[in-house]
Every structure is written in structure tokens, then in C-alpha cells.
Amino acid sequence: MSVSKLSLTRSIAMLSTISSSLLILNKPLTRALRFPIPNLPLATNPRGLSSLSTAAIGNNAGGGRAGALSPAPVTEDLQKIDVNPPKGTRDFPPEDMRLRSWLFFNFREVSRLFGFEEVDFPVLESEALFVRKAGEEIRDQLYCFEDRGNRRVALRPELTPSLARLVIQKGKSLSLPLKWFAVGQCWRYERMTRGRRREHYQWNMDIIGVPEVMAEAELISAIVTFFKRLGITASDVGFKVSSRKVLQEVLRRYSIPEALFGKVCIIIDKGFDRGGKLRAICGGGRYDRLLSTFGGDDIPACGFGFGDAVIIELLKEKGLLPELGLQVENIVCALDPGLQGAAATVATILREKGQSVDLVLESKPLKWVFKRASRINASRLILVGDSEWQKGMVGVKILSTGEQQEIKLDELD
């Protein structure tokens, strides 16, 4: 069989499997969902196969991925691309993504416990938004450029200016006080140190419309709650709490110019690790006059920013990083290539019941299946064999105990 014939045969088999999976839907339909298998001559031209596949699944009008069956353009001088991400940025392979998801879950859970609502903003903002807040010198730290509409834009280096912009935009439609939080990606071109990257994620909690110090106390309480959830204690981190009015008077006595007040505050007004090995873990305070900087009416406001990179470094150092292996409830395997469609049906039934399923997509020996089950920490192995399937049953093996039994398909849960 030629390569093109074999590929088309596999494609037809795949369509048959998908059809089997769709037909098990128990919701009434006005028309049965079937994939008719055309009686087409097997093409000998690989380009013909590519055209057929593109017509079937490659229409990208809805914004999905385009088909990738056609060969890539050939260049005469093909050089190997640098596989490392840009300096100061990160890839998130599955093991790192699990850690990030765990951290973000804790960010969001603490925010939920304190009654905050989640918001988000564009990663790309007007450059003037950040220059207006931090001054012209911030340009040296911005990833900024002119877009095709001749507008100066920048990747956001922080979230607070975007928050202020949104509050001004909403105006009097907002009901104060606001308790908002965000977990967003930020970009800042600066010297990298341990826990400091040019791309990072930041957790912000902000209270807008409360002038009393209770707002600051609530935010500090949220940070303490977060640390406790992760196992971080007072022996690991400490807080520096300050009053800007007191600081202004102290700096005045030491003849520090008023224009440098903001920069001095940034240096001394931050949450820190007791060992002194890391940069500030988080920082925050009041910004009651920020909105007028952007042309709005000032509203009492305070908040904090909490970066993801520093806290991960601290958790590593303290041995507090959780073990976060992949975990799937079921692995489903057909014992015969002809039962792939049946195995797909079993997987669909379980997924409809809310269970995670890793469907073995190829014909593999049982030794391989058991190794994969161990790697993904599967709880059950479900085997689809011919004799069992004829009786409407499947084999179910509890991997923690080794117990195995046959279960009717309609009793599988």
C-alpha cells in the first residue's frame, strides 16, 4: 500500500471512530450525527490527500488552527532557530504549568475568601498611561513601540495604571467601595536578579473608596492568609509598615528633595524574606491621588502587587514546593485495533460523567499501557476486549489495589 493510500485509510478509520463517539450522545437530536464515508478512489498523489483534508477540516474562517498537512516551504539556506525563549522570559512545560496553576489558584482563592472580584486588562496599553504615572524615565524599562496606526503603545509593566484607567472609564456607574483583584502578565526591561524577570505574573488586590486604615489592614490580612496557606511563617518573612506622612517629615529633616520622595518610598516600602537573599516579595500602599494623574476625580485607594517569581524562589529555598504530578482518573485501552472506536465510546461516556480520561490512541502492548498509567497517576485502567464488549461490558482494574472486575457499560461511573 502506498503512503497516500495508507494515510487515507487511517483518516477514514479516524472518522469512523469519531462517528462512534458522537453517536453515544444520549440527548435527542433532530438528525443523527454521522460521518458518511465516501466511496472514493485511493489517491496516489499526496497533494490530492492534502487538498481533501483541507476541505474537510482545514477551513480556518472561525479562527482555529489551519491544517498542517501540506509541506512547509523549502528554503535554500535553512538555519536552526534558537530554541530558548527571549532573555528574561519563560516557557511553561507541563510540570511548570502545574506549579503556576497551583500558585494562581491560591492567589484567586485568597481573593475569593476576602470577597474580591476578579478583573483583567489588556496586556498592551497606551505608553502614555505609564509615563503619566512614573515619569519619562520609565520609557527605558518599557517594551514599547509605535503600532500601524502611529500610536505609541507598550506592554504593561504593572497593573495599577490599567486599574485606574478602568475606574475612570466606568465613572459614576461604579458602586463604591470596590474590592478588585487581578492576576496578570507584566513586562519590564530591567536588570535581572534572582526572582526578578523581564516577564512575570503579578497578583494585585485593590480597595477603592475606603479612606480609613482598615483598608490597608484588610490587604495585609490577605497577604498573611496567603502565606499561611503555603506554609510560610513569621520566621520566613516579615512586613515593613510605614506612614508616608512620617516618611515625608523624616526625609525633610535629612534634606531629601521632595522630587525624590517616590523613589525613596519604593526602596523602603516593601513585604521581605528574613534571610535577606531575595528582593521584595510584595509591596503596596495608598494611591489616593492617582486618578487625578490621568484626568479623573481622586478616590481613596490602596492595594498591593505580588510577583510570582520571588515567591517561587522562596518556596524552593524553604522546601515548600508541592509535589504536583499529572493525575488522570482513568486510562482506557483497546485490546484490539478493531476496538478503537469502542474504546473511544467508553472514554466519551466517562468524560460526560465528569471524569478525566487518557485514551490510548494507538495499538500498544499492555506493558506500555501500565507504564503510562503509572506516569499519569491513573486510578483505574479500563480494558476494552472483544469478548467483554460483545456482552456490553469492559474490564476495570483498580491500579492501587490490583483488583479487577467486569462492569456493564451502563453501570460504568
PDB file of N, CA, C and O in Angstrom, residues 26 40 96 106 169 177 194 198 215-216 221 269 279 287 296 322 390 394 396 408:
ATOM      1  N   ASN A  26     -26.654  10.894  24.494  1.00  0.00           N
ATOM      2  CA  ASN A  26     -27.998  10.472  24.859  1.00  0.00           C
ATOM      3  C   ASN A  26     -29.026  11.577  24.754  1.00  0.00           C
ATOM      4  O   ASN A  26     -30.168  11.414  25.147  1.00  0.00           O
ATOM      5  N   LEU A  40     -14.477   6.743  -2.322  1.00  0.00           N
ATOM      6  CA  LEU A  40     -13.558   7.465  -3.191  1.00  0.00           C
ATOM      7  C   LEU A  40     -12.407   6.569  -3.610  1.00  0.00           C
ATOM      8  O   LEU A  40     -11.966   5.709  -2.833  1.00  0.00           O
ATOM      9  N   ASP A  96       5.943  22.819  34.975  1.00  0.00           N
ATOM     10  CA  ASP A  96       5.957  24.200  35.448  1.00  0.00           C
ATOM     11  C   ASP A  96       4.569  24.821  35.384  1.00  0.00           C
ATOM     12  O   ASP A  96       4.218  25.672  36.201  1.00  0.00           O
ATOM     13  N   ASN A 106      -4.155  29.624  44.423  1.00  0.00           N
ATOM     14  CA  ASN A 106      -4.074  30.187  45.766  1.00  0.00           C
ATOM     15  C   ASN A 106      -4.262  31.701  45.754  1.00  0.00           C
ATOM     16  O   ASN A 106      -4.883  32.264  46.665  1.00  0.00           O
ATOM     17  N   GLN A 169     -12.957  55.120  33.459  1.00  0.00           N
ATOM     18  CA  GLN A 169     -13.852  54.796  32.343  1.00  0.00           C
ATOM     19  C   GLN A 169     -15.264  54.485  32.838  1.00  0.00           C
ATOM     20  O   GLN A 169     -16.255  54.943  32.274  1.00  0.00           O
ATOM     21  N   PRO A 177     -17.602  50.810  48.041  1.00  0.00           N
ATOM     22  CA  PRO A 177     -16.204  50.580  47.673  1.00  0.00           C
ATOM     23  C   PRO A 177     -16.047  49.438  46.680  1.00  0.00           C
ATOM     24  O   PRO A 177     -16.880  48.530  46.611  1.00  0.00           O
ATOM     25  N   ARG A 194      17.979  37.334  41.019  1.00  0.00           N
ATOM     26  CA  ARG A 194      17.197  36.186  41.476  1.00  0.00           C
ATOM     27  C   ARG A 194      15.775  36.631  41.839  1.00  0.00           C
ATOM     28  O   ARG A 194      15.580  37.509  42.657  1.00  0.00           O
ATOM     29  N   ARG A 198      12.164  39.766  33.301  1.00  0.00           N
ATOM     30  CA  ARG A 198      11.606  40.820  32.450  1.00  0.00           C
ATOM     31  C   ARG A 198      10.144  40.552  32.113  1.00  0.00           C
ATOM     32  O   ARG A 198       9.430  41.449  31.683  1.00  0.00           O
ATOM     33  N   ALA A 215      -8.700  49.558  55.416  1.00  0.00           N
ATOM     34  CA  ALA A 215      -8.465  49.002  54.080  1.00  0.00           C
ATOM     35  C   ALA A 215      -7.076  48.382  53.985  1.00  0.00           C
ATOM     36  O   ALA A 215      -6.906  47.262  53.486  1.00  0.00           O
ATOM     37  N   GLU A 216      -6.065  49.107  54.493  1.00  0.00           N
ATOM     38  CA  GLU A 216      -4.705  48.556  54.497  1.00  0.00           C
ATOM     39  C   GLU A 216      -4.615  47.306  55.361  1.00  0.00           C
ATOM     40  O   GLU A 216      -3.953  46.323  54.993  1.00  0.00           O
ATOM     41  N   SER A 221      -3.936  41.457  55.898  1.00  0.00           N
ATOM     42  CA  SER A 221      -4.521  40.204  56.357  1.00  0.00           C
ATOM     43  C   SER A 221      -4.612  39.191  55.224  1.00  0.00           C
ATOM     44  O   SER A 221      -4.379  37.992  55.420  1.00  0.00           O
ATOM     45  N   ASP A 269       9.590  50.738  51.134  1.00  0.00           N
ATOM     46  CA  ASP A 269       8.212  50.395  51.480  1.00  0.00           C
ATOM     47  C   ASP A 269       7.816  49.061  50.874  1.00  0.00           C
ATOM     48  O   ASP A 269       6.910  48.972  50.065  1.00  0.00           O
ATOM     49  N   ARG A 279      14.820  39.748  46.664  1.00  0.00           N
ATOM     50  CA  ARG A 279      14.248  41.084  46.567  1.00  0.00           C
ATOM     51  C   ARG A 279      12.885  41.074  47.254  1.00  0.00           C
ATOM     52  O   ARG A 279      12.409  40.043  47.708  1.00  0.00           O
ATOM     53  N   TYR A 287      -2.758  55.036  47.085  1.00  0.00           N
ATOM     54  CA  TYR A 287      -2.583  55.881  45.897  1.00  0.00           C
ATOM     55  C   TYR A 287      -3.845  56.736  45.727  1.00  0.00           C
ATOM     56  O   TYR A 287      -4.497  56.748  44.682  1.00  0.00           O
ATOM     57  N   GLY A 296      -8.904  62.030  36.076  1.00  0.00           N
ATOM     58  CA  GLY A 296     -10.135  61.664  36.757  1.00  0.00           C
ATOM     59  C   GLY A 296     -10.255  62.349  38.106  1.00  0.00           C
ATOM     60  O   GLY A 296      -9.384  63.118  38.521  1.00  0.00           O
ATOM     61  N   PRO A 322       5.009  22.104  46.393  1.00  0.00           N
ATOM     62  CA  PRO A 322       4.217  20.869  46.439  1.00  0.00           C
ATOM     63  C   PRO A 322       4.630  19.900  45.335  1.00  0.00           C
ATOM     64  O   PRO A 322       5.197  20.291  44.312  1.00  0.00           O
ATOM     65  N   GLN A 390     -18.633  -7.739  23.480  1.00  0.00           N
ATOM     66  CA  GLN A 390     -19.784  -8.444  22.921  1.00  0.00           C
ATOM     67  C   GLN A 390     -20.906  -8.582  23.947  1.00  0.00           C
ATOM     68  O   GLN A 390     -22.087  -8.640  23.595  1.00  0.00           O
ATOM     69  N   VAL A 394     -16.898  -4.051  30.084  1.00  0.00           N
ATOM     70  CA  VAL A 394     -15.480  -3.720  29.965  1.00  0.00           C
ATOM     71  C   VAL A 394     -14.762  -4.220  31.213  1.00  0.00           C
ATOM     72  O   VAL A 394     -15.381  -4.424  32.269  1.00  0.00           O
ATOM     73  N   VAL A 396     -12.317  -3.535  34.296  1.00  0.00           N
ATOM     74  CA  VAL A 396     -11.902  -2.388  35.100  1.00  0.00           C
ATOM     75  C   VAL A 396     -10.914  -2.855  36.158  1.00  0.00           C
ATOM     76  O   VAL A 396     -11.224  -3.745  36.956  1.00  0.00           O
ATOM     77  N   LYS A 408     -20.690  -3.708  33.503  1.00  0.00           N
ATOM     78  CA  LYS A 408     -21.545  -3.362  32.361  1.00  0.00           C
ATOM     79  C   LYS A 408     -21.335  -1.915  31.986  1.00  0.00           C
ATOM     80  O   LYS A 408     -21.136  -1.058  32.846  1.00  0.00           O
TER      81      LYS A 408
END
